[in-house]
Amino acid sequence: MDHYHDDGAAIFAELMRRDPFRADYEKGVRPWPEHPSQRRKRAGPVRLTLRMPAHLHEQAERASARGGMSLSTFFVGAIAKAVGEELGHGRDG
C-alpha cells in the first residue's frame, strides 16, 4: 500500500474513533460507514442532497434549460469541469 493510502486509512480510522455514533455502529443500530476506497468502487451514480441559496438554484435552472439539459446533468457537468474531468456525451446524471 502506498503512502497516500496509508494516510487515508489512518485518517478514516481516527474519524471513526471519534464518531459520535460509534456505539450505534457497534450495537448494529446504524450500519458502519464504508471506507472511502470502497465508495470509489461503485459502478452506478450516487445520490446527493445539496443545499444552496435559492437565487443560485434559480440561475442553475435557467442555465440548464438554456443548455437543453436536466438540472442534474448541469450540476454533474459543472462539478466535472471544476475537478478537471471529461464526461462522455449522452449521459444524464
Coordinates of C-alpha atoms in Angstrom, one line a residue:
M1 CA 0.0 0.0 0.0
D2 CA 1.4 3.4 -0.9
H3 CA 1.9 6.3 1.5
Y4 CA -1.3 8.2 0.3
H5 CA -3.5 5.2 1.1
D6 CA -1.8 4.6 4.5
D7 CA -2.5 8.2 5.5
G8 CA -6.1 7.9 4.2
A9 CA -6.7 4.8 6.2
A10 CA -5.2 6.4 9.4
I11 CA -7.4 9.4 9.0
F12 CA -10.5 7.3 8.4
A13 CA -9.7 5.2 11.4
E14 CA -9.3 8.3 13.6
L15 CA -12.6 9.8 12.3
M16 CA -14.4 6.5 13.1
R17 CA -12.8 6.5 16.6
R18 CA -14.2 10.0 17.2
D19 CA -17.6 9.4 15.5
P20 CA -20.4 10.2 18.0
F21 CA -22.5 7.3 16.6
R22 CA -19.8 4.7 17.2
A23 CA -21.8 3.0 19.9
D24 CA -24.7 2.7 17.5
Y25 CA -22.5 1.1 14.8
E26 CA -21.1 -1.4 17.3
K27 CA -24.7 -2.3 18.5
G28 CA -25.8 -2.6 14.9
V29 CA -28.3 0.2 15.3
R30 CA -26.6 2.0 12.4
P31 CA -24.6 0.5 9.5
W32 CA -20.9 1.2 9.6
P33 CA -19.9 3.9 7.1
E34 CA -17.9 2.5 4.3
H35 CA -14.3 3.3 3.8
P36 CA -13.7 6.0 1.1
S37 CA -11.8 3.4 -1.0
Q38 CA -15.0 1.3 -1.2
R39 CA -17.1 4.2 -2.4
R40 CA -14.8 4.7 -5.4
K41 CA -15.5 1.1 -6.5
R42 CA -19.2 1.8 -7.0
A43 CA -20.3 1.5 -10.6
G44 CA -23.5 3.4 -10.6
P45 CA -24.5 7.0 -9.9
V46 CA -24.5 8.4 -6.4
R47 CA -27.4 10.4 -5.0
L48 CA -26.5 13.8 -3.4
T49 CA -28.5 16.3 -1.4
L50 CA -27.3 19.8 -2.0
R51 CA -28.2 22.9 -0.1
M52 CA -27.7 26.2 -1.8
P53 CA -29.1 29.8 -1.9
A54 CA -32.4 30.0 -3.8
H55 CA -31.0 32.5 -6.2
L56 CA -28.2 30.1 -7.3
H57 CA -30.7 27.3 -7.8
E58 CA -32.9 29.6 -10.0
Q59 CA -29.8 30.6 -12.0
A60 CA -28.8 27.0 -12.4
E61 CA -32.3 26.0 -13.6
R62 CA -32.2 28.8 -16.2
A63 CA -28.7 27.8 -17.4
S64 CA -29.6 24.1 -17.6
A65 CA -32.8 24.9 -19.6
R66 CA -30.8 27.1 -22.0
G67 CA -28.4 24.2 -22.5
G68 CA -31.3 21.8 -23.1
M69 CA -30.3 19.5 -20.2
S70 CA -31.6 18.4 -16.8
L71 CA -30.6 20.3 -13.7
S72 CA -28.8 17.1 -12.6
T73 CA -26.8 16.9 -15.8
F74 CA -25.9 20.6 -15.5
F75 CA -24.6 20.1 -11.9
V76 CA -22.6 17.0 -12.9
G77 CA -21.1 18.9 -15.8
A78 CA -20.2 21.9 -13.6
I79 CA -18.6 19.7 -11.0
A80 CA -16.7 17.6 -13.6
K81 CA -15.4 20.9 -15.1
A82 CA -14.3 22.2 -11.7
V83 CA -12.3 19.0 -11.0
G84 CA -10.9 18.7 -14.5
E85 CA -12.8 15.6 -15.6
E86 CA -14.1 14.9 -19.1
L87 CA -17.6 13.4 -19.4
G88 CA -18.9 11.3 -22.2
H89 CA -21.8 12.6 -24.2
G90 CA -25.4 11.4 -23.8
R91 CA -25.2 10.7 -20.0
D92 CA -27.8 12.2 -17.7
G93 CA -26.7 12.3 -14.1

